[in-house]
Amino acid sequence: MDGVTTLYTKQGRILPCFCYESLPSTNDEAKRIARTGEYARFSVAAEGQTAGRGRMSRAFLSPRGMGLYLSFVYEPTGAFTRTGVLAALAVGALLEEYFGIDARFKWPNDVIAEGKKICGILPESVVAADGARRVVIGAGVNLFEEERDFGELADIATSAVLCCKNEMLKAEFMQNKRAVTLDMAVRLTELMSRLADCEESGEDLLPEYRAKLLTLGKRVRFTGRDGAPCDGVASDIAPDCSLIVLTGDGKTAVGWGEVTEQGGAGERNAAARPEENA
């Protein structure tokens, strides 16, 4: 898979997609390239990672040949916190296009299929040689895992082939894993760049994200500004993508900290399990 595929957008932008069989971390490689300032937009993709990480430097399992691990780099025009929304929408569109999966989202940017996590997203930032700050959006998409591959995470994690209802299509994908992964890497790069263009032109992507956000209406627990535990009902998303929670004291905007959904089959952290993040 090692190599580079160069895309040319309708706007005349050169959009390289650097592809590898394995990397320690696609985000780290993307940062290295971004620091040179050679490309305004590009992506780094791998079939596996040996040192993948999630939020708060948690380990992220990235077995080779099981998923797509891709980091997209661009210079945002809006709030940094909105970049996760862009990535979630792009991954959702990718899963619909290839596998017919109707993906949903858990705040802030987990991608959910059939009630289980199918993709984790990790936005970071880096300063390029020209002084411009660029965003690095890492996405880890579960593609080819069977239930046994998830081990103790089988009750909360899933993959594209497990959710795909087209048996012929699923068999074809399983027989051509490398080709499918490379093709999806190029396509996800295109989708992320297109959504970045939409945001740059002023198009509001939040309504589409909000319509598929499973967190809304759920009772959640979070840490307040004073460090004390708080709880309430998630009611909306602010323009900067913070979560609006109705508490006994009124509305509270929760940033990108830990938010736990309460009730159901045990409390689930919206972005906390070590193996769940990208």
PDB file of C-alpha atoms in Angstrom:
ATOM      1  CA  MET A   1       0.000   0.000   0.000  1.00  0.00           C
ATOM      2  CA  ASP A   2       3.030   2.269   0.410  1.00  0.00           C
ATOM      3  CA  GLY A   3       2.909   5.178  -2.013  1.00  0.00           C
ATOM      4  CA  VAL A   4       1.107   8.425  -2.686  1.00  0.00           C
ATOM      5  CA  THR A   5      -2.073   9.126  -4.624  1.00  0.00           C
ATOM      6  CA  THR A   6      -2.378  12.743  -5.724  1.00  0.00           C
ATOM      7  CA  LEU A   7      -5.877  14.114  -6.224  1.00  0.00           C
ATOM      8  CA  TYR A   8      -6.741  17.295  -8.068  1.00  0.00           C
ATOM      9  CA  THR A   9      -9.888  19.018  -6.812  1.00  0.00           C
ATOM     10  CA  LYS A  10     -12.288  21.089  -8.893  1.00  0.00           C
ATOM     11  CA  GLN A  11     -10.764  24.162  -7.274  1.00  0.00           C
ATOM     12  CA  GLY A  12      -7.381  23.179  -8.713  1.00  0.00           C
ATOM     13  CA  ARG A  13      -6.028  22.147  -5.320  1.00  0.00           C
ATOM     14  CA  ILE A  14      -3.367  19.428  -5.168  1.00  0.00           C
ATOM     15  CA  LEU A  15      -4.479  16.932  -2.533  1.00  0.00           C
ATOM     16  CA  PRO A  16      -1.911  14.170  -1.817  1.00  0.00           C
ATOM     17  CA  CYS A  17      -2.891  11.002   0.057  1.00  0.00           C
ATOM     18  CA  PHE A  18       0.221   9.304   1.487  1.00  0.00           C
ATOM     19  CA  CYS A  19      -0.502   5.597   1.997  1.00  0.00           C
ATOM     20  CA  TYR A  20       1.442   3.083   4.107  1.00  0.00           C
ATOM     21  CA  GLU A  21       1.091  -0.536   5.108  1.00  0.00           C
ATOM     22  CA  SER A  22       1.963   0.379   8.697  1.00  0.00           C
ATOM     23  CA  LEU A  23       2.977   3.427  10.732  1.00  0.00           C
ATOM     24  CA  PRO A  24       3.506   4.106  14.418  1.00  0.00           C
ATOM     25  CA  SER A  25       0.821   6.825  14.160  1.00  0.00           C
ATOM     26  CA  THR A  26      -0.801   8.486  11.149  1.00  0.00           C
ATOM     27  CA  ASN A  27      -1.335  11.646  13.211  1.00  0.00           C
ATOM     28  CA  ASP A  28       2.368  11.852  14.042  1.00  0.00           C
ATOM     29  CA  GLU A  29       3.396  11.326  10.412  1.00  0.00           C
ATOM     30  CA  ALA A  30       0.828  13.907   9.290  1.00  0.00           C
ATOM     31  CA  LYS A  31       2.259  16.400  11.781  1.00  0.00           C
ATOM     32  CA  ARG A  32       5.766  15.766  10.496  1.00  0.00           C
ATOM     33  CA  ILE A  33       4.705  16.505   6.922  1.00  0.00           C
ATOM     34  CA  ALA A  34       2.588  19.489   7.975  1.00  0.00           C
ATOM     35  CA  ARG A  35       5.531  21.123   9.727  1.00  0.00           C
ATOM     36  CA  THR A  36       7.395  21.332   6.409  1.00  0.00           C
ATOM     37  CA  GLY A  37       4.669  23.601   5.050  1.00  0.00           C
ATOM     38  CA  GLU A  38       4.906  21.892   1.662  1.00  0.00           C
ATOM     39  CA  TYR A  39       1.196  21.037   1.432  1.00  0.00           C
ATOM     40  CA  ALA A  40      -1.820  23.049   2.562  1.00  0.00           C
ATOM     41  CA  ARG A  41      -4.031  19.949   2.577  1.00  0.00           C
ATOM     42  CA  PHE A  42      -3.198  16.263   2.479  1.00  0.00           C
ATOM     43  CA  SER A  43      -3.852  12.987   4.231  1.00  0.00           C
ATOM     44  CA  VAL A  44      -1.798  10.120   5.652  1.00  0.00           C
ATOM     45  CA  ALA A  45      -3.349   6.643   5.669  1.00  0.00           C
ATOM     46  CA  ALA A  46      -2.228   3.252   6.940  1.00  0.00           C
ATOM     47  CA  GLU A  47      -3.540  -0.300   7.126  1.00  0.00           C
ATOM     48  CA  GLY A  48      -2.249  -0.535  10.699  1.00  0.00           C
ATOM     49  CA  GLN A  49      -0.618   1.468  13.492  1.00  0.00           C
ATOM     50  CA  THR A  50       1.868   0.255  16.064  1.00  0.00           C
ATOM     51  CA  ALA A  51       1.513   3.228  18.432  1.00  0.00           C
ATOM     52  CA  GLY A  52      -1.942   4.617  17.767  1.00  0.00           C
ATOM     53  CA  ARG A  53      -3.419   6.841  20.465  1.00  0.00           C
ATOM     54  CA  GLY A  54      -6.716   8.379  21.447  1.00  0.00           C
ATOM     55  CA  ARG A  55      -7.788  11.281  23.607  1.00  0.00           C
ATOM     56  CA  MET A  56      -5.618  12.015  26.650  1.00  0.00           C
ATOM     57  CA  SER A  57      -2.853   9.842  25.120  1.00  0.00           C
ATOM     58  CA  ARG A  58      -4.841   6.642  25.619  1.00  0.00           C
ATOM     59  CA  ALA A  59      -3.755   3.648  23.570  1.00  0.00           C
ATOM     60  CA  PHE A  60      -5.793   2.965  20.428  1.00  0.00           C
ATOM     61  CA  LEU A  61      -5.773  -0.566  19.018  1.00  0.00           C
ATOM     62  CA  SER A  62      -4.971  -0.423  15.295  1.00  0.00           C
ATOM     63  CA  PRO A  63      -4.424  -4.007  14.056  1.00  0.00           C
ATOM     64  CA  ARG A  64      -3.048  -4.198  10.530  1.00  0.00           C
ATOM     65  CA  GLY A  65      -5.509  -5.364   7.910  1.00  0.00           C
ATOM     66  CA  MET A  66      -8.581  -4.698  10.036  1.00  0.00           C
ATOM     67  CA  GLY A  67      -9.322  -1.032   9.521  1.00  0.00           C
ATOM     68  CA  LEU A  68      -8.582   2.289   7.884  1.00  0.00           C
ATOM     69  CA  TYR A  69      -6.431   4.686   9.884  1.00  0.00           C
ATOM     70  CA  LEU A  70      -6.277   8.113   8.270  1.00  0.00           C
ATOM     71  CA  SER A  71      -5.221  11.612   9.283  1.00  0.00           C
ATOM     72  CA  PHE A  72      -6.413  14.581   7.247  1.00  0.00           C
ATOM     73  CA  VAL A  73      -4.627  17.939   7.473  1.00  0.00           C
ATOM     74  CA  TYR A  74      -6.033  21.343   6.550  1.00  0.00           C
ATOM     75  CA  GLU A  75      -6.102  24.958   7.694  1.00  0.00           C
ATOM     76  CA  PRO A  76      -9.488  25.579   9.367  1.00  0.00           C
ATOM     77  CA  THR A  77     -11.435  28.792   9.016  1.00  0.00           C
ATOM     78  CA  GLY A  78     -13.809  28.129  11.927  1.00  0.00           C
ATOM     79  CA  ALA A  79     -13.446  26.999  15.524  1.00  0.00           C
ATOM     80  CA  PHE A  80     -11.049  24.126  16.148  1.00  0.00           C
ATOM     81  CA  THR A  81     -13.787  22.236  17.981  1.00  0.00           C
ATOM     82  CA  ARG A  82     -15.855  22.044  14.789  1.00  0.00           C
ATOM     83  CA  THR A  83     -13.268  19.892  13.026  1.00  0.00           C
ATOM     84  CA  GLY A  84     -14.489  16.729  14.725  1.00  0.00           C
ATOM     85  CA  VAL A  85     -17.956  17.356  13.302  1.00  0.00           C
ATOM     86  CA  LEU A  86     -16.489  17.640   9.817  1.00  0.00           C
ATOM     87  CA  ALA A  87     -14.686  14.326  10.229  1.00  0.00           C
ATOM     88  CA  ALA A  88     -17.710  12.524  11.698  1.00  0.00           C
ATOM     89  CA  LEU A  89     -19.881  13.627   8.765  1.00  0.00           C
ATOM     90  CA  ALA A  90     -17.221  12.510   6.276  1.00  0.00           C
ATOM     91  CA  VAL A  91     -16.858   9.062   7.880  1.00  0.00           C
ATOM     92  CA  GLY A  92     -20.645   8.722   8.025  1.00  0.00           C
ATOM     93  CA  ALA A  93     -20.903   9.497   4.312  1.00  0.00           C
ATOM     94  CA  LEU A  94     -18.097   7.013   3.563  1.00  0.00           C
ATOM     95  CA  LEU A  95     -19.820   4.175   5.436  1.00  0.00           C
ATOM     96  CA  GLU A  96     -23.109   4.896   3.695  1.00  0.00           C
ATOM     97  CA  GLU A  97     -21.477   5.002   0.258  1.00  0.00           C
ATOM     98  CA  TYR A  98     -19.455   1.781   0.575  1.00  0.00           C
ATOM     99  CA  PHE A  99     -21.457  -0.387   2.967  1.00  0.00           C
ATOM    100  CA  GLY A 100     -24.954   1.083   3.065  1.00  0.00           C
ATOM    101  CA  ILE A 101     -24.565   1.818   6.791  1.00  0.00           C
ATOM    102  CA  ASP A 102     -26.719   4.543   8.373  1.00  0.00           C
ATOM    103  CA  ALA A 103     -24.191   5.881  10.881  1.00  0.00           C
ATOM    104  CA  ARG A 104     -25.059   8.073  13.847  1.00  0.00           C
ATOM    105  CA  PHE A 105     -22.896  10.167  16.168  1.00  0.00           C
ATOM    106  CA  LYS A 106     -22.163  10.337  19.879  1.00  0.00           C
ATOM    107  CA  TRP A 107     -20.886  13.690  21.092  1.00  0.00           C
ATOM    108  CA  PRO A 108     -18.349  14.948  20.381  1.00  0.00           C
ATOM    109  CA  ASN A 109     -17.277  12.828  17.392  1.00  0.00           C
ATOM    110  CA  ASP A 110     -17.680   9.082  17.882  1.00  0.00           C
ATOM    111  CA  VAL A 111     -19.315   7.372  14.905  1.00  0.00           C
ATOM    112  CA  ILE A 112     -21.946   4.789  15.874  1.00  0.00           C
ATOM    113  CA  ALA A 113     -23.502   1.965  13.835  1.00  0.00           C
ATOM    114  CA  GLU A 114     -26.258  -0.268  15.190  1.00  0.00           C
ATOM    115  CA  GLY A 115     -25.678   1.107  18.666  1.00  0.00           C
ATOM    116  CA  LYS A 116     -21.955   0.339  18.751  1.00  0.00           C
ATOM    117  CA  LYS A 117     -18.815   2.347  18.026  1.00  0.00           C
ATOM    118  CA  ILE A 118     -17.404   1.911  14.527  1.00  0.00           C
ATOM    119  CA  CYS A 119     -15.007   4.863  14.372  1.00  0.00           C
ATOM    120  CA  GLY A 120     -13.134   7.125  16.766  1.00  0.00           C
ATOM    121  CA  ILE A 121     -11.832  10.558  15.813  1.00  0.00           C
ATOM    122  CA  LEU A 122      -8.941  12.537  17.300  1.00  0.00           C
ATOM    123  CA  PRO A 123      -8.386  16.179  16.218  1.00  0.00           C
ATOM    124  CA  GLU A 124      -5.024  17.741  17.031  1.00  0.00           C
ATOM    125  CA  SER A 125      -3.149  20.804  15.753  1.00  0.00           C
ATOM    126  CA  VAL A 126       0.307  21.654  14.500  1.00  0.00           C
ATOM    127  CA  VAL A 127       2.155  24.823  13.449  1.00  0.00           C
ATOM    128  CA  ALA A 128       3.688  24.632   9.958  1.00  0.00           C
ATOM    129  CA  ALA A 129       6.961  26.189   8.820  1.00  0.00           C
ATOM    130  CA  ASP A 130       5.029  29.182   7.430  1.00  0.00           C
ATOM    131  CA  GLY A 131       3.582  29.879  10.896  1.00  0.00           C
ATOM    132  CA  ALA A 132       0.078  28.784   9.971  1.00  0.00           C
ATOM    133  CA  ARG A 133      -1.761  26.509  12.384  1.00  0.00           C
ATOM    134  CA  ARG A 134      -3.212  23.421  10.760  1.00  0.00           C
ATOM    135  CA  VAL A 135      -5.581  20.819  12.110  1.00  0.00           C
ATOM    136  CA  VAL A 136      -4.756  17.104  12.015  1.00  0.00           C
ATOM    137  CA  ILE A 137      -7.899  14.967  12.154  1.00  0.00           C
ATOM    138  CA  GLY A 138      -7.191  11.307  12.887  1.00  0.00           C
ATOM    139  CA  ALA A 139      -9.910   8.760  12.160  1.00  0.00           C
ATOM    140  CA  GLY A 140      -9.784   5.054  12.964  1.00  0.00           C
ATOM    141  CA  VAL A 141     -12.530   3.159  11.108  1.00  0.00           C
ATOM    142  CA  ASN A 142     -13.260  -0.478  11.965  1.00  0.00           C
ATOM    143  CA  LEU A 143     -13.687  -2.281   8.655  1.00  0.00           C
ATOM    144  CA  PHE A 144     -13.066  -6.030   8.666  1.00  0.00           C
ATOM    145  CA  GLU A 145     -13.261  -7.199  12.299  1.00  0.00           C
ATOM    146  CA  GLU A 146     -15.496 -10.099  13.238  1.00  0.00           C
ATOM    147  CA  GLU A 147     -17.081 -10.164  16.706  1.00  0.00           C
ATOM    148  CA  ARG A 148     -14.338 -12.425  18.098  1.00  0.00           C
ATOM    149  CA  ASP A 149     -11.698  -9.871  17.113  1.00  0.00           C
ATOM    150  CA  PHE A 150     -13.088  -7.322  19.582  1.00  0.00           C
ATOM    151  CA  GLY A 151     -12.754  -9.579  22.613  1.00  0.00           C
ATOM    152  CA  GLU A 152     -14.174  -7.914  25.719  1.00  0.00           C
ATOM    153  CA  LEU A 153     -15.162  -4.869  23.645  1.00  0.00           C
ATOM    154  CA  ALA A 154     -17.609  -6.858  21.481  1.00  0.00           C
ATOM    155  CA  ASP A 155     -20.600  -5.388  23.311  1.00  0.00           C
ATOM    156  CA  ILE A 156     -19.643  -1.801  22.475  1.00  0.00           C
ATOM    157  CA  ALA A 157     -17.623  -2.005  19.225  1.00  0.00           C
ATOM    158  CA  THR A 158     -18.517  -3.075  15.693  1.00  0.00           C
ATOM    159  CA  SER A 159     -17.146  -3.011  12.154  1.00  0.00           C
ATOM    160  CA  ALA A 160     -18.316  -2.214   8.651  1.00  0.00           C
ATOM    161  CA  VAL A 161     -18.567  -5.855   7.572  1.00  0.00           C
ATOM    162  CA  LEU A 162     -20.592  -6.723  10.683  1.00  0.00           C
ATOM    163  CA  CYS A 163     -23.092  -3.964   9.889  1.00  0.00           C
ATOM    164  CA  CYS A 164     -23.212  -4.425   6.112  1.00  0.00           C
ATOM    165  CA  LYS A 165     -26.444  -6.206   5.031  1.00  0.00           C
ATOM    166  CA  ASN A 166     -25.296  -6.982   1.477  1.00  0.00           C
ATOM    167  CA  GLU A 167     -23.666 -10.425   1.744  1.00  0.00           C
ATOM    168  CA  MET A 168     -22.212 -10.398  -1.802  1.00  0.00           C
ATOM    169  CA  LEU A 169     -20.690  -6.967  -1.279  1.00  0.00           C
ATOM    170  CA  LYS A 170     -19.338  -7.997   2.108  1.00  0.00           C
ATOM    171  CA  ALA A 171     -17.680 -11.114   0.657  1.00  0.00           C
ATOM    172  CA  GLU A 172     -16.084  -9.052  -2.118  1.00  0.00           C
ATOM    173  CA  PHE A 173     -14.685  -6.574   0.388  1.00  0.00           C
ATOM    174  CA  MET A 174     -13.279  -9.349   2.603  1.00  0.00           C
ATOM    175  CA  GLN A 175     -11.472 -10.863  -0.396  1.00  0.00           C
ATOM    176  CA  ASN A 176      -9.943  -7.544  -1.430  1.00  0.00           C
ATOM    177  CA  LYS A 177      -9.120  -5.878   1.880  1.00  0.00           C
ATOM    178  CA  ARG A 178      -6.040  -3.961   0.743  1.00  0.00           C
ATOM    179  CA  ALA A 179      -7.631  -2.584  -2.426  1.00  0.00           C
ATOM    180  CA  VAL A 180     -10.771  -1.570  -0.519  1.00  0.00           C
ATOM    181  CA  THR A 181      -8.728   0.124   2.214  1.00  0.00           C
ATOM    182  CA  LEU A 182      -6.698   2.119  -0.309  1.00  0.00           C
ATOM    183  CA  ASP A 183      -9.800   3.131  -2.261  1.00  0.00           C
ATOM    184  CA  MET A 184     -11.565   4.218   0.923  1.00  0.00           C
ATOM    185  CA  ALA A 185      -8.512   6.223   2.024  1.00  0.00           C
ATOM    186  CA  VAL A 186      -8.612   8.239  -1.186  1.00  0.00           C
ATOM    187  CA  ARG A 187     -12.376   8.673  -0.967  1.00  0.00           C
ATOM    188  CA  LEU A 188     -12.295   9.777   2.681  1.00  0.00           C
ATOM    189  CA  THR A 189      -9.632  12.337   1.788  1.00  0.00           C
ATOM    190  CA  GLU A 190     -11.947  13.698  -0.914  1.00  0.00           C
ATOM    191  CA  LEU A 191     -14.936  13.806   1.433  1.00  0.00           C
ATOM    192  CA  MET A 192     -13.047  15.610   4.199  1.00  0.00           C
ATOM    193  CA  SER A 193     -11.654  18.144   1.751  1.00  0.00           C
ATOM    194  CA  ARG A 194     -15.101  18.765   0.280  1.00  0.00           C
ATOM    195  CA  LEU A 195     -16.596  19.377   3.733  1.00  0.00           C
ATOM    196  CA  ALA A 196     -13.671  21.651   4.604  1.00  0.00           C
ATOM    197  CA  ASP A 197     -14.538  23.650   1.461  1.00  0.00           C
ATOM    198  CA  CYS A 198     -18.171  23.817   2.584  1.00  0.00           C
ATOM    199  CA  GLU A 199     -17.195  25.217   5.969  1.00  0.00           C
ATOM    200  CA  GLU A 200     -14.767  27.650   4.347  1.00  0.00           C
ATOM    201  CA  SER A 201     -17.593  28.977   2.171  1.00  0.00           C
ATOM    202  CA  GLY A 202     -19.799  29.536   5.225  1.00  0.00           C
ATOM    203  CA  GLU A 203     -22.084  26.520   4.877  1.00  0.00           C
ATOM    204  CA  ASP A 204     -23.417  25.370   8.235  1.00  0.00           C
ATOM    205  CA  LEU A 205     -22.736  21.664   8.770  1.00  0.00           C
ATOM    206  CA  LEU A 206     -24.250  21.532  12.262  1.00  0.00           C
ATOM    207  CA  PRO A 207     -27.876  20.776  11.257  1.00  0.00           C
ATOM    208  CA  GLU A 208     -26.828  17.542   9.526  1.00  0.00           C
ATOM    209  CA  TYR A 209     -24.652  16.567  12.510  1.00  0.00           C
ATOM    210  CA  ARG A 210     -27.363  17.486  15.027  1.00  0.00           C
ATOM    211  CA  ALA A 211     -29.959  15.391  13.195  1.00  0.00           C
ATOM    212  CA  LYS A 212     -27.859  12.257  13.753  1.00  0.00           C
ATOM    213  CA  LEU A 213     -26.556  13.034  17.245  1.00  0.00           C
ATOM    214  CA  LEU A 214     -27.621  10.263  19.634  1.00  0.00           C
ATOM    215  CA  THR A 215     -26.490  12.179  22.726  1.00  0.00           C
ATOM    216  CA  LEU A 216     -29.312  14.730  22.543  1.00  0.00           C
ATOM    217  CA  GLY A 217     -32.099  13.994  24.979  1.00  0.00           C
ATOM    218  CA  LYS A 218     -29.893  11.706  27.077  1.00  0.00           C
ATOM    219  CA  ARG A 219     -29.050  12.284  30.747  1.00  0.00           C
ATOM    220  CA  VAL A 220     -25.319  12.876  31.034  1.00  0.00           C
ATOM    221  CA  ARG A 221     -22.759  13.391  33.787  1.00  0.00           C
ATOM    222  CA  PHE A 222     -19.800  15.748  33.455  1.00  0.00           C
ATOM    223  CA  THR A 223     -17.290  17.698  35.520  1.00  0.00           C
ATOM    224  CA  GLY A 224     -18.187  21.325  36.164  1.00  0.00           C
ATOM    225  CA  ARG A 225     -15.792  24.250  35.958  1.00  0.00           C
ATOM    226  CA  ASP A 226     -15.270  24.021  39.715  1.00  0.00           C
ATOM    227  CA  GLY A 227     -14.272  20.364  39.414  1.00  0.00           C
ATOM    228  CA  ALA A 228     -17.474  19.075  40.990  1.00  0.00           C
ATOM    229  CA  PRO A 229     -19.542  16.347  39.286  1.00  0.00           C
ATOM    230  CA  CYS A 230     -22.675  17.597  37.543  1.00  0.00           C
ATOM    231  CA  ASP A 231     -25.487  15.977  35.619  1.00  0.00           C
ATOM    232  CA  GLY A 232     -28.325  17.025  33.364  1.00  0.00           C
ATOM    233  CA  VAL A 233     -29.984  16.395  30.009  1.00  0.00           C
ATOM    234  CA  ALA A 234     -28.119  17.062  26.753  1.00  0.00           C
ATOM    235  CA  SER A 235     -30.361  19.457  24.852  1.00  0.00           C
ATOM    236  CA  ASP A 236     -28.437  21.002  21.945  1.00  0.00           C
ATOM    237  CA  ILE A 237     -25.132  21.827  20.279  1.00  0.00           C
ATOM    238  CA  ALA A 238     -23.652  25.325  20.379  1.00  0.00           C
ATOM    239  CA  PRO A 239     -22.103  26.915  17.262  1.00  0.00           C
ATOM    240  CA  ASP A 240     -18.625  25.965  18.536  1.00  0.00           C
ATOM    241  CA  CYS A 241     -19.885  22.365  18.962  1.00  0.00           C
ATOM    242  CA  SER A 242     -19.887  22.393  22.756  1.00  0.00           C
ATOM    243  CA  LEU A 243     -22.696  20.345  24.289  1.00  0.00           C
ATOM    244  CA  ILE A 244     -25.558  22.299  25.885  1.00  0.00           C
ATOM    245  CA  VAL A 245     -26.761  20.520  29.016  1.00  0.00           C
ATOM    246  CA  LEU A 246     -29.865  21.441  31.011  1.00  0.00           C
ATOM    247  CA  THR A 247     -29.098  21.209  34.720  1.00  0.00           C
ATOM    248  CA  GLY A 248     -30.926  22.302  37.845  1.00  0.00           C
ATOM    249  CA  ASP A 249     -29.089  25.626  37.580  1.00  0.00           C
ATOM    250  CA  GLY A 250     -29.987  26.260  33.946  1.00  0.00           C
ATOM    251  CA  LYS A 251     -28.033  25.706  30.730  1.00  0.00           C
ATOM    252  CA  THR A 252     -24.371  24.723  30.825  1.00  0.00           C
ATOM    253  CA  ALA A 253     -22.015  24.527  27.840  1.00  0.00           C
ATOM    254  CA  VAL A 254     -19.728  21.525  28.170  1.00  0.00           C
ATOM    255  CA  GLY A 255     -16.461  21.621  26.231  1.00  0.00           C
ATOM    256  CA  TRP A 256     -14.379  18.658  25.088  1.00  0.00           C
ATOM    257  CA  GLY A 257     -14.072  17.034  28.482  1.00  0.00           C
ATOM    258  CA  GLU A 258     -15.401  13.681  29.604  1.00  0.00           C
ATOM    259  CA  VAL A 259     -19.156  13.195  29.334  1.00  0.00           C
ATOM    260  CA  THR A 260     -20.822  10.016  30.552  1.00  0.00           C
ATOM    261  CA  GLU A 261     -24.264   8.873  29.465  1.00  0.00           C
ATOM    262  CA  GLN A 262     -26.270   7.607  32.426  1.00  0.00           C
ATOM    263  CA  GLY A 263     -28.690   4.702  32.664  1.00  0.00           C
ATOM    264  CA  GLY A 264     -29.343   1.798  30.328  1.00  0.00           C
ATOM    265  CA  ALA A 265     -26.955  -1.151  30.347  1.00  0.00           C
ATOM    266  CA  GLY A 266     -24.365   0.582  32.507  1.00  0.00           C
ATOM    267  CA  GLU A 267     -22.959   4.055  32.209  1.00  0.00           C
ATOM    268  CA  ARG A 268     -20.953   4.635  29.044  1.00  0.00           C
ATOM    269  CA  ASN A 269     -18.355   7.323  28.577  1.00  0.00           C
ATOM    270  CA  ALA A 270     -18.875   9.311  25.396  1.00  0.00           C
ATOM    271  CA  ALA A 271     -15.151   9.400  24.713  1.00  0.00           C
ATOM    272  CA  ALA A 272     -13.291   7.507  27.343  1.00  0.00           C
ATOM    273  CA  ARG A 273     -12.571   3.782  26.788  1.00  0.00           C
ATOM    274  CA  PRO A 274      -8.835   3.365  26.033  1.00  0.00           C
ATOM    275  CA  GLU A 275      -9.415   1.161  22.991  1.00  0.00           C
ATOM    276  CA  GLU A 276     -12.258   3.220  21.565  1.00  0.00           C
ATOM    277  CA  ASN A 277     -10.592   6.406  20.402  1.00  0.00           C
ATOM    278  CA  ALA A 278      -8.755   7.074  17.160  1.00  0.00           C
TER     279      ALA A 278
END
